[in-house]
PDB file of C-alpha atoms in Angstrom:
ATOM      1  CA  MET A  12       2.682-136.842  21.265  1.00  0.00           C
ATOM      2  CA  SER A  13      -0.819-137.208  22.663  1.00  0.00           C
ATOM      3  CA  ARG A  14      -0.548-133.703  24.241  1.00  0.00           C
ATOM      4  CA  LYS A  15       0.392-132.217  20.871  1.00  0.00           C
ATOM      5  CA  ARG A  16      -2.677-133.906  19.269  1.00  0.00           C
ATOM      6  CA  THR A  17      -4.908-132.503  21.972  1.00  0.00           C
ATOM      7  CA  ILE A  18      -3.619-128.934  21.359  1.00  0.00           C
ATOM      8  CA  LEU A  19      -4.112-129.275  17.582  1.00  0.00           C
ATOM      9  CA  ALA A  20      -7.669-130.620  18.034  1.00  0.00           C
ATOM     10  CA  GLY A  21      -8.520-127.609  20.412  1.00  0.00           C
ATOM     11  CA  VAL A  22      -7.208-125.133  17.820  1.00  0.00           C
ATOM     12  CA  ALA A  23      -9.285-126.853  15.094  1.00  0.00           C
ATOM     13  CA  ILE A  24     -12.475-126.609  17.206  1.00  0.00           C
ATOM     14  CA  VAL A  25     -11.886-122.947  18.018  1.00  0.00           C
ATOM     15  CA  THR A  26     -11.332-122.237  14.274  1.00  0.00           C
ATOM     16  CA  LEU A  27     -14.532-123.956  13.335  1.00  0.00           C
ATOM     17  CA  LEU A  28     -16.580-122.150  15.929  1.00  0.00           C
ATOM     18  CA  THR A  29     -15.207-118.778  14.933  1.00  0.00           C
ATOM     19  CA  SER A  30     -15.810-119.384  11.201  1.00  0.00           C
ATOM     20  CA  GLY A  31     -19.374-120.595  12.059  1.00  0.00           C
ATOM     21  CA  GLY A  32     -20.073-117.370  13.967  1.00  0.00           C
ATOM     22  CA  VAL A  33     -18.834-115.254  10.983  1.00  0.00           C
ATOM     23  CA  VAL A  34     -21.085-117.191   8.553  1.00  0.00           C
ATOM     24  CA  ALA A  35     -24.163-116.866  10.826  1.00  0.00           C
ATOM     25  CA  SER A  36     -23.585-113.116  11.165  1.00  0.00           C
ATOM     26  CA  ALA A  37     -23.248-112.712   7.402  1.00  0.00           C
ATOM     27  CA  LEU A  38     -26.477-114.635   6.792  1.00  0.00           C
ATOM     28  CA  ASN A  39     -28.392-112.423   9.266  1.00  0.00           C
ATOM     29  CA  ASP A  40     -27.282-109.361   7.258  1.00  0.00           C
ATOM     30  CA  LEU A  41     -28.640-110.688   3.996  1.00  0.00           C
ATOM     31  CA  PRO A  42     -32.138-109.567   2.884  1.00  0.00           C
ATOM     32  CA  GLN A  43     -34.944-112.106   3.211  1.00  0.00           C
ATOM     33  CA  ASP A  44     -37.532-112.747   0.491  1.00  0.00           C
ATOM     34  CA  ALA A  45     -40.802-110.792   0.889  1.00  0.00           C
ATOM     35  CA  GLN A  46     -43.776-112.840   2.117  1.00  0.00           C
ATOM     36  CA  PRO A  47     -47.284-111.768   1.129  1.00  0.00           C
ATOM     37  CA  VAL A  48     -49.654-110.755   3.939  1.00  0.00           C
ATOM     38  CA  PRO A  49     -53.519-110.803   3.756  1.00  0.00           C
ATOM     39  CA  SER A  50     -55.089-107.821   2.125  1.00  0.00           C
ATOM     40  CA  THR A  51     -57.159-107.165   5.198  1.00  0.00           C
ATOM     41  CA  THR A  52     -54.398-104.808   6.296  1.00  0.00           C
ATOM     42  CA  GLY A  53     -56.551-101.962   5.085  1.00  0.00           C
ATOM     43  CA  ASP A  54     -57.948-101.750   8.660  1.00  0.00           C
ATOM     44  CA  LEU A  55     -54.489-101.141  10.156  1.00  0.00           C
ATOM     45  CA  ASN A  56     -55.244 -97.463  10.721  1.00  0.00           C
ATOM     46  CA  ARG A  57     -58.323 -98.432  12.758  1.00  0.00           C
ATOM     47  CA  GLN A  58     -56.382-100.538  15.176  1.00  0.00           C
ATOM     48  CA  PRO A  59     -56.843 -99.524  18.844  1.00  0.00           C
ATOM     49  CA  THR A  60     -54.068 -97.168  19.783  1.00  0.00           C
ATOM     50  CA  PRO A  61     -52.310 -98.176  23.073  1.00  0.00           C
ATOM     51  CA  PRO A  62     -52.839 -95.503  25.787  1.00  0.00           C
ATOM     52  CA  ALA A  63     -50.117 -92.863  25.858  1.00  0.00           C
ATOM     53  CA  PRO A  64     -48.175 -92.394  29.103  1.00  0.00           C
ATOM     54  CA  GLN A  65     -49.974 -90.037  31.494  1.00  0.00           C
ATOM     55  CA  GLU A  66     -48.177 -86.856  32.320  1.00  0.00           C
ATOM     56  CA  PRO A  67     -48.742 -84.984  35.663  1.00  0.00           C
ATOM     57  CA  ALA A  68     -51.323 -82.234  35.326  1.00  0.00           C
ATOM     58  CA  PRO A  69     -50.093 -78.711  35.974  1.00  0.00           C
ATOM     59  CA  GLU A  70     -51.037 -77.336  39.387  1.00  0.00           C
ATOM     60  CA  ALA A  71     -54.087 -75.115  39.149  1.00  0.00           C
ATOM     61  CA  ALA A  72     -57.500 -74.615  40.847  1.00  0.00           C
ATOM     62  CA  PRO A  73     -60.118 -77.157  39.684  1.00  0.00           C
ATOM     63  CA  ALA A  74     -62.873 -75.847  37.430  1.00  0.00           C
ATOM     64  CA  PRO A  75     -66.315 -75.628  39.040  1.00  0.00           C
ATOM     65  CA  THR A  76     -68.798 -78.314  38.270  1.00  0.00           C
ATOM     66  CA  ALA A  77     -71.720 -75.767  37.824  1.00  0.00           C
ATOM     67  CA  PRO A  78     -71.862 -72.022  36.769  1.00  0.00           C
ATOM     68  CA  VAL A  79     -71.179 -69.779  39.581  1.00  0.00           C
ATOM     69  CA  ALA A  80     -73.354 -66.578  39.840  1.00  0.00           C
ATOM     70  CA  ILE A  81     -71.427 -63.362  40.236  1.00  0.00           C
ATOM     71  CA  THR A  82     -73.204 -60.613  42.215  1.00  0.00           C
ATOM     72  CA  PRO A  83     -71.821 -57.034  41.496  1.00  0.00           C
ATOM     73  CA  ALA A  84     -70.536 -55.236  44.530  1.00  0.00           C
ATOM     74  CA  ASP A  85     -72.244 -52.043  45.749  1.00  0.00           C
ATOM     75  CA  PRO A  86     -70.826 -48.876  44.376  1.00  0.00           C
ATOM     76  CA  LEU A  87     -68.176 -47.434  46.530  1.00  0.00           C
ATOM     77  CA  VAL A  88     -68.662 -43.876  47.655  1.00  0.00           C
ATOM     78  CA  VAL A  89     -65.507 -42.011  48.276  1.00  0.00           C
ATOM     79  CA  VAL A  90     -65.482 -38.855  50.418  1.00  0.00           C
ATOM     80  CA  ALA A  91     -62.740 -36.500  49.631  1.00  0.00           C
ATOM     81  CA  GLU A  92     -60.710 -35.689  52.725  1.00  0.00           C
ATOM     82  CA  THR A  93     -57.505 -34.016  53.099  1.00  0.00           C
ATOM     83  CA  PRO A  94     -54.997 -36.463  54.358  1.00  0.00           C
ATOM     84  CA  THR A  95     -53.328 -35.378  57.517  1.00  0.00           C
ATOM     85  CA  THR A  96     -50.053 -37.148  56.787  1.00  0.00           C
ATOM     86  CA  GLU A  97     -48.180 -38.585  53.700  1.00  0.00           C
ATOM     87  CA  GLU A  98     -48.555 -42.123  55.044  1.00  0.00           C
ATOM     88  CA  GLU A  99     -52.365 -41.951  55.052  1.00  0.00           C
ATOM     89  CA  ALA A 100     -52.309 -40.707  51.436  1.00  0.00           C
ATOM     90  CA  GLU A 101     -50.155 -43.665  50.245  1.00  0.00           C
ATOM     91  CA  ALA A 102     -52.551 -46.017  52.035  1.00  0.00           C
ATOM     92  CA  GLU A 103     -55.570 -44.676  50.152  1.00  0.00           C
ATOM     93  CA  THR A 104     -53.661 -44.901  46.811  1.00  0.00           C
ATOM     94  CA  LYS A 105     -52.874 -48.596  47.466  1.00  0.00           C
ATOM     95  CA  GLU A 106     -56.550 -49.457  48.208  1.00  0.00           C
ATOM     96  CA  GLU A 107     -57.698 -47.909  44.917  1.00  0.00           C
ATOM     97  CA  ALA A 108     -55.193 -49.765  42.695  1.00  0.00           C
ATOM     98  CA  PRO A 109     -56.834 -52.474  40.472  1.00  0.00           C
ATOM     99  CA  LYS A 110     -56.149 -56.064  41.201  1.00  0.00           C
ATOM    100  CA  ALA A 111     -53.911 -58.045  38.798  1.00  0.00           C
ATOM    101  CA  ALA A 112     -55.675 -60.341  36.313  1.00  0.00           C
ATOM    102  CA  ALA A 113     -55.594 -64.127  37.093  1.00  0.00           C
ATOM    103  CA  PRO A 114     -53.274 -66.071  34.911  1.00  0.00           C
ATOM    104  CA  ALA A 115     -54.775 -67.958  32.036  1.00  0.00           C
ATOM    105  CA  GLU A 116     -55.098 -71.750  32.328  1.00  0.00           C
ATOM    106  CA  PRO A 117     -52.567 -73.751  30.370  1.00  0.00           C
ATOM    107  CA  GLN A 118     -53.864 -75.269  27.105  1.00  0.00           C
ATOM    108  CA  GLY A 119     -53.775 -79.055  26.626  1.00  0.00           C
ATOM    109  CA  VAL A 120     -50.620 -80.787  25.341  1.00  0.00           C
ATOM    110  CA  PRO A 121     -51.029 -82.345  21.845  1.00  0.00           C
ATOM    111  CA  GLY A 122     -51.096 -86.041  21.658  1.00  0.00           C
ATOM    112  CA  ARG A 123     -48.013 -88.098  20.783  1.00  0.00           C
ATOM    113  CA  ARG A 124     -47.596 -90.466  17.796  1.00  0.00           C
ATOM    114  CA  GLN A 125     -47.479 -94.101  18.635  1.00  0.00           C
ATOM    115  CA  ARG A 126     -44.402 -95.982  17.504  1.00  0.00           C
ATOM    116  CA  ARG A 127     -45.119 -99.356  15.854  1.00  0.00           C
ATOM    117  CA  ARG A 128     -42.811-102.346  15.293  1.00  0.00           C
ATOM    118  CA  VAL A 129     -43.743-103.454  11.698  1.00  0.00           C
ATOM    119  CA  ALA A 130     -44.302-101.373   8.540  1.00  0.00           C
ATOM    120  CA  ILE A 131     -46.671-102.761   5.919  1.00  0.00           C
ATOM    121  CA  VAL A 132     -45.503-102.033   2.375  1.00  0.00           C
ATOM    122  CA  GLU A 133     -47.080-102.638  -0.961  1.00  0.00           C
ATOM    123  CA  ALA A 134     -44.940-102.868  -4.086  1.00  0.00           C
ATOM    124  CA  VAL A 135     -45.781-103.466  -7.806  1.00  0.00           C
ATOM    125  CA  ASP A 136     -43.676-104.486 -10.769  1.00  0.00           C
ATOM    126  CA  LYS A 137     -44.979-102.454 -13.650  1.00  0.00           C
ATOM    127  CA  VAL A 138     -43.490-104.794 -16.300  1.00  0.00           C
ATOM    128  CA  THR A 139     -44.935-108.053 -14.957  1.00  0.00           C
ATOM    129  CA  ALA A 140     -47.953-106.361 -13.151  1.00  0.00           C
ATOM    130  CA  GLU A 141     -46.987-108.489 -10.010  1.00  0.00           C
ATOM    131  CA  ARG A 142     -48.148-106.831  -6.824  1.00  0.00           C
ATOM    132  CA  MET A 143     -47.443-107.888  -3.306  1.00  0.00           C
ATOM    133  CA  ARG A 144     -48.134-106.550   0.179  1.00  0.00           C
ATOM    134  CA  PHE A 145     -45.561-107.595   2.784  1.00  0.00           C
ATOM    135  CA  GLU A 146     -44.152-106.753   6.175  1.00  0.00           C
ATOM    136  CA  VAL A 147     -40.881-105.060   7.025  1.00  0.00           C
ATOM    137  CA  VAL A 148     -39.746-105.139  10.649  1.00  0.00           C
ATOM    138  CA  VAL A 149     -38.406-101.839  11.945  1.00  0.00           C
ATOM    139  CA  GLY A 150     -34.662-102.223  12.619  1.00  0.00           C
ATOM    140  CA  GLY A 151     -34.788-105.890  11.451  1.00  0.00           C
ATOM    141  CA  ARG A 152     -33.519-107.741   8.419  1.00  0.00           C
ATOM    142  CA  PRO A 153     -34.083-106.050   4.996  1.00  0.00           C
ATOM    143  CA  VAL A 154     -36.791-107.583   2.778  1.00  0.00           C
ATOM    144  CA  ARG A 155     -36.273-108.320  -0.924  1.00  0.00           C
ATOM    145  CA  PHE A 156     -39.115-107.813  -3.483  1.00  0.00           C
ATOM    146  CA  GLN A 157     -38.918-109.441  -7.041  1.00  0.00           C
ATOM    147  CA  LYS A 158     -35.274-110.437  -6.404  1.00  0.00           C
ATOM    148  CA  THR A 159     -34.167-106.871  -6.914  1.00  0.00           C
ATOM    149  CA  LEU A 160     -35.645-104.297  -4.545  1.00  0.00           C
ATOM    150  CA  ILE A 161     -34.451-104.350  -0.940  1.00  0.00           C
ATOM    151  CA  PHE A 162     -36.602-102.523   1.671  1.00  0.00           C
ATOM    152  CA  THR A 163     -35.341-101.490   5.106  1.00  0.00           C
ATOM    153  CA  ALA A 164     -37.614 -99.872   7.746  1.00  0.00           C
ATOM    154  CA  ARG A 165     -36.164 -97.372  10.234  1.00  0.00           C
ATOM    155  CA  ALA A 166     -39.375 -96.194  11.841  1.00  0.00           C
ATOM    156  CA  CYS A 167     -43.210 -96.507  11.652  1.00  0.00           C
ATOM    157  CA  GLU A 168     -45.613 -94.228  13.375  1.00  0.00           C
ATOM    158  CA  GLN A 169     -49.425 -93.945  13.824  1.00  0.00           C
ATOM    159  CA  ALA A 170     -50.969 -90.406  13.756  1.00  0.00           C
ATOM    160  CA  ALA A 171     -52.042 -89.017  17.152  1.00  0.00           C
ATOM    161  CA  PRO A 172     -55.762 -88.965  17.943  1.00  0.00           C
ATOM    162  CA  ASP A 173     -55.851 -85.225  17.735  1.00  0.00           C
ATOM    163  CA  GLU A 174     -54.375 -85.042  14.152  1.00  0.00           C
ATOM    164  CA  THR A 175     -56.699 -84.182  11.349  1.00  0.00           C
ATOM    165  CA  VAL A 176     -55.804 -87.274   9.263  1.00  0.00           C
ATOM    166  CA  ASP A 177     -55.638 -90.800  10.662  1.00  0.00           C
ATOM    167  CA  ASP A 178     -52.396 -91.718   8.900  1.00  0.00           C
ATOM    168  CA  SER A 179     -49.490 -94.087   9.031  1.00  0.00           C
ATOM    169  CA  ILE A 180     -45.917 -92.764   8.485  1.00  0.00           C
ATOM    170  CA  ALA A 181     -42.937 -94.899   7.871  1.00  0.00           C
ATOM    171  CA  TYR A 182     -39.352 -94.037   7.174  1.00  0.00           C
ATOM    172  CA  LEU A 183     -38.003 -96.431   4.565  1.00  0.00           C
ATOM    173  CA  GLU A 184     -34.809 -97.015   2.634  1.00  0.00           C
ATOM    174  CA  VAL A 185     -35.094 -98.774  -0.802  1.00  0.00           C
ATOM    175  CA  ALA A 186     -32.149-100.089  -2.770  1.00  0.00           C
ATOM    176  CA  ILE A 187     -31.645-102.054  -5.982  1.00  0.00           C
ATOM    177  CA  GLN A 188     -29.336-105.143  -6.034  1.00  0.00           C
ATOM    178  CA  PRO A 189     -30.098-108.222  -8.328  1.00  0.00           C
ATOM    179  CA  ARG A 190     -29.818-111.475  -6.449  1.00  0.00           C
ATOM    180  CA  GLY A 191     -27.173-112.814  -8.830  1.00  0.00           C
ATOM    181  CA  MET A 192     -24.973-109.762  -8.211  1.00  0.00           C
ATOM    182  CA  LEU A 193     -24.549-109.980  -4.425  1.00  0.00           C
ATOM    183  CA  LYS A 194     -20.729-110.235  -4.739  1.00  0.00           C
ATOM    184  CA  ALA A 195     -20.368-108.216  -7.919  1.00  0.00           C
ATOM    185  CA  SER A 196     -21.766-104.836  -6.813  1.00  0.00           C
ATOM    186  CA  GLU A 197     -23.050-103.021  -3.783  1.00  0.00           C
ATOM    187  CA  PRO A 198     -26.771-102.074  -3.363  1.00  0.00           C
ATOM    188  CA  ARG A 199     -27.574 -98.825  -5.030  1.00  0.00           C
ATOM    189  CA  GLN A 200     -30.054 -96.714  -3.004  1.00  0.00           C
ATOM    190  CA  ILE A 201     -33.027 -95.287  -4.899  1.00  0.00           C
ATOM    191  CA  PHE A 202     -35.181 -93.931  -2.113  1.00  0.00           C
ATOM    192  CA  ARG A 203     -34.757 -92.774   1.416  1.00  0.00           C
ATOM    193  CA  GLY A 204     -37.311 -90.882   3.411  1.00  0.00           C
ATOM    194  CA  TRP A 205     -40.801 -90.828   4.966  1.00  0.00           C
ATOM    195  CA  MET A 206     -43.798 -92.407   3.146  1.00  0.00           C
ATOM    196  CA  PHE A 207     -47.389 -91.450   4.146  1.00  0.00           C
ATOM    197  CA  ALA A 208     -50.134 -94.009   3.689  1.00  0.00           C
ATOM    198  CA  SER A 209     -52.666 -91.156   3.097  1.00  0.00           C
ATOM    199  CA  SER A 210     -50.795 -89.830  -0.017  1.00  0.00           C
ATOM    200  CA  PRO A 211     -49.012 -92.745  -1.701  1.00  0.00           C
ATOM    201  CA  ALA A 212     -48.782 -90.853  -5.095  1.00  0.00           C
ATOM    202  CA  VAL A 213     -46.908 -87.962  -3.430  1.00  0.00           C
ATOM    203  CA  HIS A 214     -44.660 -89.694  -0.953  1.00  0.00           C
ATOM    204  CA  GLY A 215     -44.151 -93.066  -2.400  1.00  0.00           C
ATOM    205  CA  LEU A 216     -41.314 -94.672  -4.556  1.00  0.00           C
ATOM    206  CA  GLU A 217     -41.512 -93.893  -8.278  1.00  0.00           C
ATOM    207  CA  HIS A 218     -39.233 -95.836 -10.449  1.00  0.00           C
ATOM    208  CA  PRO A 219     -39.269 -96.715 -14.245  1.00  0.00           C
ATOM    209  CA  ILE A 220     -40.033-100.401 -13.280  1.00  0.00           C
ATOM    210  CA  TYR A 221     -41.216-100.384  -9.680  1.00  0.00           C
ATOM    211  CA  ASP A 222     -43.697 -98.487  -7.599  1.00  0.00           C
ATOM    212  CA  ALA A 223     -43.920 -98.889  -3.751  1.00  0.00           C
ATOM    213  CA  TRP A 224     -45.701 -97.150  -0.824  1.00  0.00           C
ATOM    214  CA  VAL A 225     -46.489 -97.696   2.787  1.00  0.00           C
ATOM    215  CA  VAL A 226     -49.952 -99.117   3.614  1.00  0.00           C
ATOM    216  CA  GLY A 227     -49.927 -98.963   7.425  1.00  0.00           C
ATOM    217  CA  CYS A 228     -48.118 -99.859  10.676  1.00  0.00           C
ATOM    218  CA  LYS A 229     -48.655-102.882  12.908  1.00  0.00           C
ATOM    219  CA  ALA A 230     -47.753-103.343  16.548  1.00  0.00           C
TER     220      ALA A 230
END
């Protein structure tokens, strides 16, 4: 009888552990509420960019440190002579052939964009005039704004130093799902694509009630 009770107790413990893991996994998938961040994130684009990985330079002769004077050679006087054999004629033709031009030096490789871990998003409710700036972790849990909008970040990049505009670019997915309807309906996606911090009016979210755009990226 005691052995049977021991087996039943073990089965009950395993069942509780399994159900607890399922509940924890479901909670991790739920969106978290947006938390406001300080408005000083306007300096995000001026953060020091970590050095890009160095690539081996192509093999080529090093450039001189100072200008090199080139002295023209003396004019060559050719005396016409009748070659005695065909081999001598071919040798003279090879000497007079121009030398091949030196290959051009390879141009520099353009810089690479730096991937960042956090996207800084700003959203506004046009009905209540509530505005918030918050963080969305790339590949992390979705973030909910105003109990309705759900933001998911897939990538966030900082412009390379050689680009004309110092910009932040983020790939975001935005969906609508009221908090009270988590079990009644699935989220309805209203935006998916790249947002540019330099042009929020062109590449931001435009909705009858909400507007949202990316502000910057944070390491």
